[in-house]
Short mmCIF file of N, CA and C in Angstrom, two decimals:
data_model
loop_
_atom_site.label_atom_id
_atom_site.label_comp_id
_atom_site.label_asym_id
_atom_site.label_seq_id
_atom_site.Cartn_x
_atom_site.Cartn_y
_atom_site.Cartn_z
N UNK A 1 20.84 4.12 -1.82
CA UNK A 1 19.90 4.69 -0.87
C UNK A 1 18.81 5.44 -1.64
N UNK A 2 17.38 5.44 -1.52
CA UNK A 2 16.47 5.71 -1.55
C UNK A 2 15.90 7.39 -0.78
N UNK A 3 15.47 8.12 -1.48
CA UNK A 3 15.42 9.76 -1.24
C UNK A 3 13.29 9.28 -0.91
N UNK A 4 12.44 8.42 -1.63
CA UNK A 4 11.03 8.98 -1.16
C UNK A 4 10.81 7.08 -1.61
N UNK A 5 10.68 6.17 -0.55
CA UNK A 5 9.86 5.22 -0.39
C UNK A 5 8.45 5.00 -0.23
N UNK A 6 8.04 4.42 -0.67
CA UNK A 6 6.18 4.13 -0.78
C UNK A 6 6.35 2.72 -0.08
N UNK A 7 5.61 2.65 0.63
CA UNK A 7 4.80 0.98 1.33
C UNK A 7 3.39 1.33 1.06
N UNK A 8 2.98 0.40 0.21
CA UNK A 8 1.39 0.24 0.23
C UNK A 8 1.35 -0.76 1.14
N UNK A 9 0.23 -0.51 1.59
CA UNK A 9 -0.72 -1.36 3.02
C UNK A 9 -1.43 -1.70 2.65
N UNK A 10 -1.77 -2.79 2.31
CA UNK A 10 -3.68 -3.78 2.17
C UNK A 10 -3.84 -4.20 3.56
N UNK A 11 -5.19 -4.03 3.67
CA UNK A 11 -5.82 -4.67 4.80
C UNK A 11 -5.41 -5.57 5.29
N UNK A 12 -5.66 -6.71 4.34
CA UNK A 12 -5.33 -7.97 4.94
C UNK A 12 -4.13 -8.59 4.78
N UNK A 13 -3.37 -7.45 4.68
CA UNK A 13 -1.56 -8.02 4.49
C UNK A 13 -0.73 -6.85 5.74
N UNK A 14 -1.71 -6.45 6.53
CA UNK A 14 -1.20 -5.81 7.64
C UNK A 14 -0.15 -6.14 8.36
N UNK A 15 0.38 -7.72 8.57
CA UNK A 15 1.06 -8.36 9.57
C UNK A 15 2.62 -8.05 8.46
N UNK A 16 2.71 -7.28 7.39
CA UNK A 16 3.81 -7.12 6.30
C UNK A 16 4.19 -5.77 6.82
N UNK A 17 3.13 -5.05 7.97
CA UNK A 17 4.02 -3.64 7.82
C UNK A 17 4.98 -3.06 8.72
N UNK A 18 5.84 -3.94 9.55
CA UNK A 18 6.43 -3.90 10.70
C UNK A 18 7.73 -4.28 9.70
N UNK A 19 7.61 -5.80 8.87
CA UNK A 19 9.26 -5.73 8.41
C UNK A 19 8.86 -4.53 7.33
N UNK A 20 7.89 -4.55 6.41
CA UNK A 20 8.48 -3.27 5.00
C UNK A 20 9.14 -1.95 5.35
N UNK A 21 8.44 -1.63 7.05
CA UNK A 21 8.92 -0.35 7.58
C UNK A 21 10.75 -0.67 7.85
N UNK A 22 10.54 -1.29 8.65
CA UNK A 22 12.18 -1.98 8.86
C UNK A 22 12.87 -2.30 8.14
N UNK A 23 12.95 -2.40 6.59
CA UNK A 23 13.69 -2.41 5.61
C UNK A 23 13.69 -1.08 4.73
N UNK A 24 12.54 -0.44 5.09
CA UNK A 24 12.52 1.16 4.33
C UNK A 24 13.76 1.78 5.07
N UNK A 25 13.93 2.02 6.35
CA UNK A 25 14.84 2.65 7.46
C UNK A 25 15.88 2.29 7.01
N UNK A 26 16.25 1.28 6.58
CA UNK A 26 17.60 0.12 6.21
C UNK A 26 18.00 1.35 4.87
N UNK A 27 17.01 1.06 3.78
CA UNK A 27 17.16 1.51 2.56
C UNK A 27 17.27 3.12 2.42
N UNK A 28 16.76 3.70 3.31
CA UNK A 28 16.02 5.02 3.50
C UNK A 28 17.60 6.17 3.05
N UNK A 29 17.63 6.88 2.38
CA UNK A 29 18.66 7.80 2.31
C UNK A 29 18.53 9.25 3.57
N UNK A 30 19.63 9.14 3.68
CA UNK A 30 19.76 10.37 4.81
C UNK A 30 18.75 11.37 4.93
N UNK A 31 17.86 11.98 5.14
CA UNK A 31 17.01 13.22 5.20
C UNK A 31 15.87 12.57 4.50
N UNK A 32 15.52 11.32 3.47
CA UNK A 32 14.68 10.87 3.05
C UNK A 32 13.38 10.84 3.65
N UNK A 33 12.02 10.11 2.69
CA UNK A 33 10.79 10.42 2.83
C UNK A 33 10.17 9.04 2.82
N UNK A 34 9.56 8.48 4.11
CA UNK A 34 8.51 7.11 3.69
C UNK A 34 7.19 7.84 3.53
N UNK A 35 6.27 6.72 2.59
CA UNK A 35 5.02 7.05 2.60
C UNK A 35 4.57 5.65 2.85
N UNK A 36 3.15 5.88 3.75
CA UNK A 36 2.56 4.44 3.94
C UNK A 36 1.14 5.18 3.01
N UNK A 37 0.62 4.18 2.23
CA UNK A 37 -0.57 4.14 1.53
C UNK A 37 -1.24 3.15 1.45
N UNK A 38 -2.62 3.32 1.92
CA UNK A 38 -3.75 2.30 1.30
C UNK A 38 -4.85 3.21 0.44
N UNK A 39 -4.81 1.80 -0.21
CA UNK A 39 -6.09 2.10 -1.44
C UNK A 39 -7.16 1.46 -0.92
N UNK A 40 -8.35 2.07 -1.15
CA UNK A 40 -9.78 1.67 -0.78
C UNK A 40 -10.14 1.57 -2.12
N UNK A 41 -10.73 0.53 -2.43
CA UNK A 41 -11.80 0.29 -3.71
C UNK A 41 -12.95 1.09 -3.67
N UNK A 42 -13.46 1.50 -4.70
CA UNK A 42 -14.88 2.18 -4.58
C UNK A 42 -16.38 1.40 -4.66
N UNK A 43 -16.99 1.16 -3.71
CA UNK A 43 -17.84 0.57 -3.93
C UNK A 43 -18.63 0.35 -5.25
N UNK A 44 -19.36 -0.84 -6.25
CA UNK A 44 -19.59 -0.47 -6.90
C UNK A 44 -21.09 0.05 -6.98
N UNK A 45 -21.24 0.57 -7.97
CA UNK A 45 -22.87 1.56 -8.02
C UNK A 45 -23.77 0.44 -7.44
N UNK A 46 -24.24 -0.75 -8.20
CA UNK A 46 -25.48 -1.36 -7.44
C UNK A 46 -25.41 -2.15 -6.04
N UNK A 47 -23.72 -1.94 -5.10
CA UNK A 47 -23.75 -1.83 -4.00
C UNK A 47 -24.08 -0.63 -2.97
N UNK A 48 -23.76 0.30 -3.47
CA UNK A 48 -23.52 1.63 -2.76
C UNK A 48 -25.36 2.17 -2.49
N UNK A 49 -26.36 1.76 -3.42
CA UNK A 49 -27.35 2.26 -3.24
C UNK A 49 -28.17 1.49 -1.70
N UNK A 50 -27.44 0.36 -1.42
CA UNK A 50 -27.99 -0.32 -0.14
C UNK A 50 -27.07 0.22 1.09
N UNK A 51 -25.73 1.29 0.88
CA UNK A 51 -25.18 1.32 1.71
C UNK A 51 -25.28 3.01 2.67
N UNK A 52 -25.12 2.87 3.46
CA UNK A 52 -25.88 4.49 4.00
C UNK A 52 -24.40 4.87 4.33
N UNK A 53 -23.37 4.57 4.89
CA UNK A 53 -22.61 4.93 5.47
C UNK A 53 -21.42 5.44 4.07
N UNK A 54 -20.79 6.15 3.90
CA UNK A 54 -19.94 7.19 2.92
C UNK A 54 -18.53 6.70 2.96
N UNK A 55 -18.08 5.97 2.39
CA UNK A 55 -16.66 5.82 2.76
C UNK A 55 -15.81 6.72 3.16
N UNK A 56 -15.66 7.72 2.55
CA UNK A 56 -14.42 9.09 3.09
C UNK A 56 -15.26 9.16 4.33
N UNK A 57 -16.37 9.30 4.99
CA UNK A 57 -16.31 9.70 6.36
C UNK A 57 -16.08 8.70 7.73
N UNK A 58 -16.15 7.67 7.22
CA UNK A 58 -15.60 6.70 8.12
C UNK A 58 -14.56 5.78 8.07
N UNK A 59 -14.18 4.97 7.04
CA UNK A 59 -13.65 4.19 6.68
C UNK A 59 -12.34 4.47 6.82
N UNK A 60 -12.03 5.99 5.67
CA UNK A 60 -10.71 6.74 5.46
C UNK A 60 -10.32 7.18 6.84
N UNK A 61 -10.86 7.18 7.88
CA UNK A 61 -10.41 7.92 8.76
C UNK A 61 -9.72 6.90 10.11
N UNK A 62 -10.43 5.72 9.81
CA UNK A 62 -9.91 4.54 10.54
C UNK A 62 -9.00 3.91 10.04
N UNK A 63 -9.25 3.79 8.64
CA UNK A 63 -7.76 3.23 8.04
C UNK A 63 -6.24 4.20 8.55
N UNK A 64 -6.63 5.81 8.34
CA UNK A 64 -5.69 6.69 8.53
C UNK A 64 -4.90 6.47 10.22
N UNK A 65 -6.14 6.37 11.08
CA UNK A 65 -5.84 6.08 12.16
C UNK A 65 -5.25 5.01 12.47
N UNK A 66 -5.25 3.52 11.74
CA UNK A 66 -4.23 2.43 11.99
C UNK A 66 -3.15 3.01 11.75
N UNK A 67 -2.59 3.56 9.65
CA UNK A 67 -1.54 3.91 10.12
C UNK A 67 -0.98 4.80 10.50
N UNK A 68 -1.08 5.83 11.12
CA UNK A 68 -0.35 6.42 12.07
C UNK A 68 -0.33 6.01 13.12
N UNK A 69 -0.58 5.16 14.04
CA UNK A 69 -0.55 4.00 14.62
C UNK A 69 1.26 2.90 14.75
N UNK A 70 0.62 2.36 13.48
CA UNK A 70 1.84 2.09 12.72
C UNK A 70 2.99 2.37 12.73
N UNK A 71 3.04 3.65 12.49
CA UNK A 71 4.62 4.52 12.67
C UNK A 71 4.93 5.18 13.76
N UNK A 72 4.16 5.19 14.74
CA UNK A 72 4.55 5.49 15.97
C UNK A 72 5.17 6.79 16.31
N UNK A 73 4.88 7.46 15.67
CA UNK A 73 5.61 9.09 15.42
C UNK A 73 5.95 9.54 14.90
N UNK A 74 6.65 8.63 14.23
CA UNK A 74 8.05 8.78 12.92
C UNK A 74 7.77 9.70 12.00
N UNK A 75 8.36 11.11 12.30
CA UNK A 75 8.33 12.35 11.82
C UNK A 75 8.74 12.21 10.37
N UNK A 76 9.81 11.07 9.47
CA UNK A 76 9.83 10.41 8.43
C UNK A 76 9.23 10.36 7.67
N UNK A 77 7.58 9.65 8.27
CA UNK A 77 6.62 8.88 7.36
C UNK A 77 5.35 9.21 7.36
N UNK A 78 4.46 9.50 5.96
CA UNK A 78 3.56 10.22 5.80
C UNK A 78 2.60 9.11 5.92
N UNK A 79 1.35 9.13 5.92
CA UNK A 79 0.60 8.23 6.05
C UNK A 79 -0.52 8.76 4.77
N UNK A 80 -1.00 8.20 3.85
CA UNK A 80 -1.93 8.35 3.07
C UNK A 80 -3.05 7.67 2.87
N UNK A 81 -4.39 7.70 2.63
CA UNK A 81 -5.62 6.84 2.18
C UNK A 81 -6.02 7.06 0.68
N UNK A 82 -6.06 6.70 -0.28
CA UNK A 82 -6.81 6.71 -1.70
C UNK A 82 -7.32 5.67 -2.20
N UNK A 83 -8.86 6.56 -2.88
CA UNK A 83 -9.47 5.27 -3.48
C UNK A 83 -9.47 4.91 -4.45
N UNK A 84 -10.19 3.74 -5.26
CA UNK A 84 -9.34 3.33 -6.28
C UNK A 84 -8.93 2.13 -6.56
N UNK A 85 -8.71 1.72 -8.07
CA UNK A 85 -7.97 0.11 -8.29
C UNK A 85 -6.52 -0.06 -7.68
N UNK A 86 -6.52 -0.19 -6.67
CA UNK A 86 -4.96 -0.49 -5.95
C UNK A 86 -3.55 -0.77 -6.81
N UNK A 87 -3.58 -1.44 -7.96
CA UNK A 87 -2.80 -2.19 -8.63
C UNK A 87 -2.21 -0.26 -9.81
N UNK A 88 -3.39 0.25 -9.75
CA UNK A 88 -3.54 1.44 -10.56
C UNK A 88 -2.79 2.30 -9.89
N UNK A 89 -3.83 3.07 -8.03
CA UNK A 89 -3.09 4.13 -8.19
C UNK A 89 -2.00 3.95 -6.97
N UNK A 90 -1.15 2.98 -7.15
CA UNK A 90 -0.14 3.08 -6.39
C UNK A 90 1.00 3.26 -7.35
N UNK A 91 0.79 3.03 -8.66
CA UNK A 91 1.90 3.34 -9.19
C UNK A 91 1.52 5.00 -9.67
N UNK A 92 0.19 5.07 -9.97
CA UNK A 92 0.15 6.48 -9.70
C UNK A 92 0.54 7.43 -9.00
N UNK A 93 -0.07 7.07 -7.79
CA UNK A 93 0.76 8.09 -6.53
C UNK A 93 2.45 8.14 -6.52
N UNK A 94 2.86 6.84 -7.03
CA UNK A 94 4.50 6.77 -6.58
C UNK A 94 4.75 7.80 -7.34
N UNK A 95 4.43 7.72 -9.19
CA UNK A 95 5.12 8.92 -10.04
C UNK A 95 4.56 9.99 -9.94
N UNK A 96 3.41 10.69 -8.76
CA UNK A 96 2.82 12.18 -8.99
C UNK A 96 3.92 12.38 -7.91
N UNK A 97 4.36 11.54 -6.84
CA UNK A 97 5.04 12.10 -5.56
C UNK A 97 6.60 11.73 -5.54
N UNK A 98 6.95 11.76 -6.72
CA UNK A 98 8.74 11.27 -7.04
C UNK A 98 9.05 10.43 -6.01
N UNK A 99 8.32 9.19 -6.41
CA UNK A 99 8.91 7.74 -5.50
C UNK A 99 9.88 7.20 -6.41
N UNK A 100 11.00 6.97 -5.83
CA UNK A 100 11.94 5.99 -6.38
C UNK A 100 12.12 4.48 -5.70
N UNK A 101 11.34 4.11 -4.85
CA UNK A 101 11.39 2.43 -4.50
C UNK A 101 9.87 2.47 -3.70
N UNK A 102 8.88 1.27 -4.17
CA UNK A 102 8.17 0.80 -3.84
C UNK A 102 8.40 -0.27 -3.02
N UNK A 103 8.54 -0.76 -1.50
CA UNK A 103 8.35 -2.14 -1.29
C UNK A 103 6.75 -2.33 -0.95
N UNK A 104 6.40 -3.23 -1.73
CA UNK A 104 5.07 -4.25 -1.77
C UNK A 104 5.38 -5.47 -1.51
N UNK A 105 4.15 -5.64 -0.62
CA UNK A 105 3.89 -6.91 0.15
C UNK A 105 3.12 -7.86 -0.84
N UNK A 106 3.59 -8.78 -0.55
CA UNK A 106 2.93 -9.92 -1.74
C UNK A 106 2.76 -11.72 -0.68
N UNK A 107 1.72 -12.47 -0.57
CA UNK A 107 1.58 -13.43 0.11
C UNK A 107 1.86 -14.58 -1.32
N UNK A 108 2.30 -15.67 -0.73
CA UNK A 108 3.00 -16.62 -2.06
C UNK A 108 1.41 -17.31 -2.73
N UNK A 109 1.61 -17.11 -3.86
CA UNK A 109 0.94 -16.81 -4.95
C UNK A 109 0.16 -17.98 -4.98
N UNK A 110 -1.68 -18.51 -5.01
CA UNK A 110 -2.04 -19.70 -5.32
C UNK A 110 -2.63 -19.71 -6.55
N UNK A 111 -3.18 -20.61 -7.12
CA UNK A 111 -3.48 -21.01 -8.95
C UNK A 111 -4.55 -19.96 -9.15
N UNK A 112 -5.23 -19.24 -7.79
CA UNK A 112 -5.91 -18.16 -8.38
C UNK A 112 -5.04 -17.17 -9.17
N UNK A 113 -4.20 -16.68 -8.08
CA UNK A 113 -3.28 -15.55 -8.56
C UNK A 113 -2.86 -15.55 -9.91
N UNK A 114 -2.51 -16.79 -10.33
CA UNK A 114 -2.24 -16.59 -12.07
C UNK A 114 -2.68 -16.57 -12.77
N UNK A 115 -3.85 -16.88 -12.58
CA UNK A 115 -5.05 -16.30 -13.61
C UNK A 115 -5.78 -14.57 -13.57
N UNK A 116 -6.02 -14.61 -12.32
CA UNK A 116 -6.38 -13.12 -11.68
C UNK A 116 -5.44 -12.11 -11.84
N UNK A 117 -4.25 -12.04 -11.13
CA UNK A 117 -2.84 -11.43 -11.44
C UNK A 117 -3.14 -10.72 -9.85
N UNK A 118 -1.78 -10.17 -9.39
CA UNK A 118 -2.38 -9.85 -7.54
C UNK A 118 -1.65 -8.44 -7.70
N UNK A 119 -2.23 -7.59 -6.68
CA UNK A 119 -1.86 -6.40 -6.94
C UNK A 119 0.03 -6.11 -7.10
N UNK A 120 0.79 -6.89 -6.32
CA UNK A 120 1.96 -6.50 -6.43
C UNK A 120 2.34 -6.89 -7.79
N UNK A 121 1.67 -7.52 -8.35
CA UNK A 121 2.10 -8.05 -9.85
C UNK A 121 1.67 -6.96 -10.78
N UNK A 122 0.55 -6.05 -10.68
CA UNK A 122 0.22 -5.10 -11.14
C UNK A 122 1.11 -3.96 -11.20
N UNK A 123 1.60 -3.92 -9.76
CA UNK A 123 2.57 -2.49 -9.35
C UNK A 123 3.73 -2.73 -10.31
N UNK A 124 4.17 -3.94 -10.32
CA UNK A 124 5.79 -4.42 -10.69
C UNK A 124 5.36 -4.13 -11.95
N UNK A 125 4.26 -4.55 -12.82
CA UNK A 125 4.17 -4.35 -14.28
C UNK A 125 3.49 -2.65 -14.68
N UNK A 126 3.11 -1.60 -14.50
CA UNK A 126 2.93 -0.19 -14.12
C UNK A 126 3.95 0.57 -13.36
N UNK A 127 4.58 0.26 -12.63
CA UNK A 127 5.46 1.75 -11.70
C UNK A 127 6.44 1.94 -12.83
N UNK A 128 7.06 3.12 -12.44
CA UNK A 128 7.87 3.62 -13.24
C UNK A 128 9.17 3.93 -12.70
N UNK A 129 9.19 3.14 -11.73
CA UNK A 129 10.31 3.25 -10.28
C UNK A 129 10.72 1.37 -9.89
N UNK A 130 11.73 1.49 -9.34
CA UNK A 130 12.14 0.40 -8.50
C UNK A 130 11.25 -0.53 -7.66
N UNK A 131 10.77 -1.49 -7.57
CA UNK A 131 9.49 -2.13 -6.51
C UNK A 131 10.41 -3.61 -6.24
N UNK A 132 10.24 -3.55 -4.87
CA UNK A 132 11.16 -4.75 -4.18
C UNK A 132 9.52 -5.41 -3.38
N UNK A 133 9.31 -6.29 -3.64
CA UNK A 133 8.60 -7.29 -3.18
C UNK A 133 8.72 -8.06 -1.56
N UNK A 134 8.04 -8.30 -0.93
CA UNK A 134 8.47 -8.75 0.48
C UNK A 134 7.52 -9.45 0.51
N UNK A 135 8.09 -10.84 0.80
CA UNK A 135 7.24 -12.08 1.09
C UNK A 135 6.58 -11.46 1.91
N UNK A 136 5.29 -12.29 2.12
CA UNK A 136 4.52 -12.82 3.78
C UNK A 136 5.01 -14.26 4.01
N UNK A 137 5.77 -14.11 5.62
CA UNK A 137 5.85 -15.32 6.11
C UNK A 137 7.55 -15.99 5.35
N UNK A 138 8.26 -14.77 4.98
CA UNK A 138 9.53 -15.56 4.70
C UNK A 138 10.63 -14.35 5.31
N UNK A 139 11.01 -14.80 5.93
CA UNK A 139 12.82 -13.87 6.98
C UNK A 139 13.66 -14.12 6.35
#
């Protein structure tokens, strides 16, 4: 059993956070701690000068608002936003906030991915903790 779980959330792997939650609960040790986190990339400089709108004042606050959403109450689970190389600070956050199991969502891998490398491949090669992987699209 697991004392402080991390689920990172990507955008577009949203339809992953209904089972990762449902296997955190499974895994979860008695009195234990989930965290849901997404990372926002930082725009880069010669985008940001065409962009008017600030990420922390909008973006972070809608993302925050899905997940708590998400958890539906669950006095359990913290909800976080940080920005940033995803692959970076999720293993960051896990070791500033004594995470001992990461589950990351990972969609099955195409000939990009092995050249590129995908963020859960990042986490698994950086954390300093346990990271259990959860298909997309496999029960």
């Amino acid at each position: 059993m697991y004392k402080h779980i991390l689920i990172p959330v990507a955008l577009d792997h949203e339809t992953l956070v209904a089972r990762k939650l449902q296997l955190a609960r499974h895994l979860l040790a008695p009195g234990g701690e989930i965290t849901l986190l997404t990372v926002l990339e930082n725009i880069p400089g010669f985008v940001s000068e065409f962009v008017d709108l600030k990420i922390d004042n909008h973006l972070t606050q809608k993302v925050t608002d899905k997940l708590q959403a998400a958890v539906e109450g669950d006095p359990q689970i913290s909800c976080k936003v940080v920005t940033g190389k995803p692959g970076v600070q999720i293993a960051a956050f896990a070791e500033a906030n004594e995470t001992d199991l990461i589950l990351v969502g990972s969609h099955h891998p195409s000939a990009q991915d092995y050249f590129l490398g995908s963020t859960a491949s990042r986490v698994v090669r950086r954390a300093g903790c346990s990271v259990f992987v959860v298909r997309d699209g496999v029960d």
